[in-house]
Short mmCIF file of C-alpha atoms in Angstrom, two decimals:
data_model
loop_
_atom_site.label_atom_id
_atom_site.label_comp_id
_atom_site.label_asym_id
_atom_site.label_seq_id
_atom_site.Cartn_x
_atom_site.Cartn_y
_atom_site.Cartn_z
CA GLN D 6 9.87 1.83 -11.79
CA LEU D 7 10.58 1.68 -7.86
CA ARG D 8 7.70 3.99 -7.53
CA ASP D 9 5.58 2.05 -9.33
CA GLU D 10 6.23 -1.54 -8.00
CA LEU D 11 5.80 0.13 -4.11
CA ILE D 12 2.19 1.92 -5.40
CA THR D 13 1.51 -1.66 -6.59
CA LEU D 14 2.84 -3.51 -3.14
CA PHE D 15 0.98 -0.71 -1.10
CA ILE D 16 -2.45 -1.33 -2.76
CA ALA D 17 -2.20 -4.91 -2.92
CA GLY D 18 -1.78 -5.17 0.42
CA HIS D 19 -3.15 -2.66 2.05
CA GLU D 20 -7.00 -3.85 0.13
CA THR D 21 -6.36 -7.75 0.85
CA THR D 22 -5.28 -7.46 4.51
CA VAL D 23 -8.26 -5.19 5.10
CA ASN D 24 -10.29 -7.65 3.34
CA LEU D 25 -8.72 -10.42 5.18
CA ILE D 26 -9.59 -8.64 8.70
CA GLY D 27 -13.64 -8.12 7.59
CA ASN D 28 -14.00 -11.52 6.39
CA GLY D 29 -12.15 -13.32 9.25
CA THR D 30 -13.92 -10.92 11.82
CA LEU D 31 -17.52 -11.97 9.95
CA ALA D 32 -16.52 -15.73 10.00
CA LEU D 33 -15.51 -15.81 13.52
CA LEU D 34 -19.11 -13.83 14.08
CA ARG D 35 -21.03 -16.53 12.27
CA HIS D 36 -19.27 -19.08 14.59
CA PRO D 37 -19.32 -18.17 18.13
CA ASP D 38 -17.92 -21.78 19.07
CA GLN D 39 -14.47 -20.38 17.21
CA ILE D 40 -14.77 -16.90 18.85
CA LYS D 41 -14.46 -18.54 22.51
CA LEU D 42 -11.49 -20.95 21.70
CA TRP D 43 -9.54 -17.71 20.49
CA ARG D 44 -10.91 -15.98 23.63
CA ASP D 45 -9.68 -18.95 25.35
CA ASN D 46 -6.76 -19.45 23.40
CA PRO D 47 -4.91 -16.56 22.67
CA GLY D 48 -2.13 -18.12 21.79
CA ILE D 49 -3.77 -19.87 18.63
CA GLY D 50 -3.59 -16.58 16.24
CA ALA D 51 -1.14 -17.52 14.01
CA VAL D 52 -3.10 -21.37 13.22
CA ALA D 53 -6.48 -18.87 13.50
CA VAL D 54 -5.33 -16.65 10.58
CA ASP D 55 -4.39 -19.37 8.58
CA GLU D 56 -7.88 -21.21 9.13
CA LEU D 57 -9.57 -17.50 8.57
CA LEU D 58 -7.43 -17.25 5.39
CA ARG D 59 -8.47 -20.94 4.26
CA PHE D 60 -12.20 -20.84 5.28
CA ASP D 61 -12.74 -17.01 3.38
CA GLY D 62 -9.66 -15.89 2.08
CA PRO D 63 -9.55 -12.13 0.25
CA VAL D 64 -8.28 -13.48 -2.92
CA GLN D 65 -10.84 -16.10 -4.60
CA LEU D 66 -9.04 -16.57 -7.96
CA THR D 67 -6.05 -15.77 -9.73
CA VAL D 68 -4.84 -16.34 -13.35
CA ARG D 69 -2.27 -17.74 -14.85
CA VAL D 70 -0.42 -18.47 -18.45
CA PRO D 71 2.28 -21.17 -18.35
CA LEU D 72 4.77 -20.32 -20.53
CA VAL D 73 5.87 -23.81 -21.51
CA PRO D 74 3.03 -27.17 -21.21
CA VAL D 75 1.88 -28.30 -18.43
CA ASP D 76 0.51 -31.92 -17.45
CA PHE D 77 -2.23 -31.40 -14.14
CA GLY D 78 -3.19 -35.36 -14.34
CA ASP D 79 -4.58 -36.28 -17.53
CA VAL D 80 -4.80 -32.91 -18.79
CA ARG D 81 -2.10 -31.30 -20.59
CA VAL D 82 -2.21 -27.10 -20.86
CA GLU D 83 -0.97 -25.47 -23.77
CA ALA D 84 1.90 -22.63 -23.67
CA GLY D 85 0.22 -19.61 -23.56
CA THR D 86 -3.49 -21.18 -22.64
CA VAL D 87 -4.51 -18.46 -19.76
CA VAL D 88 -5.72 -20.74 -16.86
CA MET D 89 -7.90 -19.68 -14.27
CA ALA D 90 -6.92 -21.00 -10.52
CA LEU D 91 -9.65 -21.10 -8.02
CA LEU D 92 -8.11 -20.66 -5.05
CA GLY D 93 -11.29 -20.38 -2.45
CA ALA D 94 -12.39 -23.61 -4.12
CA ALA D 95 -8.87 -25.27 -3.82
CA ASN D 96 -8.87 -24.47 0.12
CA HIS D 97 -11.92 -26.15 0.58
CA ASP D 98 -11.07 -29.32 -1.03
CA PRO D 99 -12.32 -32.40 0.91
CA ALA D 100 -9.05 -34.26 -0.17
CA MET D 101 -6.85 -31.66 1.48
CA PHE D 102 -8.76 -30.43 4.53
CA ASP D 103 -11.55 -32.38 6.45
CA ASP D 104 -14.64 -31.20 6.84
CA PRO D 105 -13.89 -28.20 4.86
CA HIS D 106 -16.70 -26.15 4.60
CA ALA D 107 -16.53 -25.97 9.05
CA LEU D 108 -14.39 -23.15 10.38
CA ARG D 109 -12.17 -24.69 12.70
CA LEU D 110 -9.29 -22.30 14.23
CA ASP D 111 -7.39 -25.60 15.72
CA ARG D 112 -7.02 -27.17 12.07
CA PRO D 113 -3.82 -29.08 12.06
CA ASN D 114 -3.49 -28.55 8.29
CA ALA D 115 -4.40 -24.96 7.71
CA ALA D 116 -1.59 -23.55 6.82
CA ARG D 117 -2.08 -25.80 3.64
CA HIS D 118 -4.08 -23.22 2.03
CA LEU D 119 -3.47 -21.54 -0.96
CA ALA D 120 -5.27 -17.92 -0.28
CA LEU D 121 -1.54 -16.65 -0.55
CA GLY D 122 -0.52 -18.20 -3.48
CA GLY D 123 2.61 -20.67 -3.70
CA GLY D 124 5.74 -21.10 -5.12
CA ILE D 125 7.07 -17.75 -7.61
CA HIS D 126 4.05 -16.53 -7.18
CA TYR D 127 3.46 -16.32 -2.90
CA CYS D 128 2.63 -13.31 -1.90
CA LEU D 129 5.11 -11.46 -1.03
CA GLY D 130 3.76 -9.46 1.90
CA SER D 131 1.88 -12.72 3.34
CA ALA D 132 4.17 -12.33 7.09
CA LEU D 133 3.14 -8.62 7.66
CA ALA D 134 -0.43 -9.36 6.49
CA LYS D 135 -0.83 -12.59 8.54
CA LEU D 136 0.86 -10.10 11.39
CA GLU D 137 -1.63 -7.82 10.85
CA ALA D 138 -4.89 -9.57 11.09
CA GLN D 139 -3.19 -12.00 14.01
CA ILE D 140 -3.30 -8.19 15.74
CA ALA D 141 -6.43 -6.63 14.69
CA ILE D 142 -8.84 -9.66 14.80
CA GLY D 143 -7.02 -11.14 18.18
CA SER D 144 -7.28 -7.81 19.87
CA LEU D 145 -11.09 -7.22 18.69
CA VAL D 146 -11.51 -10.52 20.11
CA GLN D 147 -9.80 -9.80 23.55
CA ARG D 148 -10.92 -6.55 24.14
CA PHE D 149 -14.78 -7.05 23.18
CA PRO D 150 -16.07 -9.65 24.97
CA ASN D 151 -19.91 -8.61 23.62
CA LEU D 152 -18.96 -8.18 20.13
CA SER D 153 -21.50 -8.92 17.78
CA LEU D 154 -23.09 -7.98 14.26
CA ALA D 155 -25.02 -5.32 14.63
CA GLY D 156 -26.86 -5.44 11.15
CA GLU D 157 -26.03 -7.32 8.21
CA PRO D 158 -22.98 -7.06 6.08
CA GLY D 159 -22.49 -5.69 2.90
CA TRP D 160 -20.06 -7.05 0.29
CA ARG D 161 -17.59 -5.57 -2.73
CA ASP D 162 -18.63 -6.15 -5.88
CA ARG D 163 -15.29 -7.36 -7.32
CA LEU D 164 -14.82 -10.93 -9.24
CA THR D 165 -11.43 -11.80 -7.74
CA ILE D 166 -10.92 -9.88 -4.52
CA ARG D 167 -13.69 -10.94 -1.63
CA GLY D 168 -14.38 -8.66 1.12
CA VAL D 169 -16.98 -6.91 3.00
CA ASP D 170 -17.58 -3.17 2.10
CA HIS D 171 -19.29 -2.50 5.67
CA LEU D 172 -19.74 -4.86 8.79
CA PRO D 173 -21.87 -2.76 11.37
CA LEU D 174 -20.43 -4.51 14.85
CA SER D 175 -21.87 -3.49 18.46
CA LEU D 176 -18.89 -3.66 21.20
#
């Protein structure tokens, strides 16, 4: 059982982090003002990664099945009902995030995103994933001032995990 859990953690942690780095890099390349902001302010890495997770996180949806009836406003979800939570949509909710479709690496409430889940379902590897992304993307931004797209990115053909399949870059 321990072996199986470790394999699951490794696979889940690897694939989502790789996609966070790829999606985040692409988002920055499509928003040169934000790359400049990170370059000029390398200390914003932690907030920047939270904003990249909010803007285009690797996990777009998740499924939950409540064990007891749950009320969401005027809607009652009975126990055993399959619920699909659209995390990507929630992370662009204008009631939570001002100008939600804009990428703003200095967004004051960026950490309020749901890209890493919540409660008992909060990502076990979140601290490591954020640190890896901060180092990887931050290093790209700082070391390669001429970083740019060298072609069109390709996307993985997945429903729940969103990530680039290939991201051609020019350094």
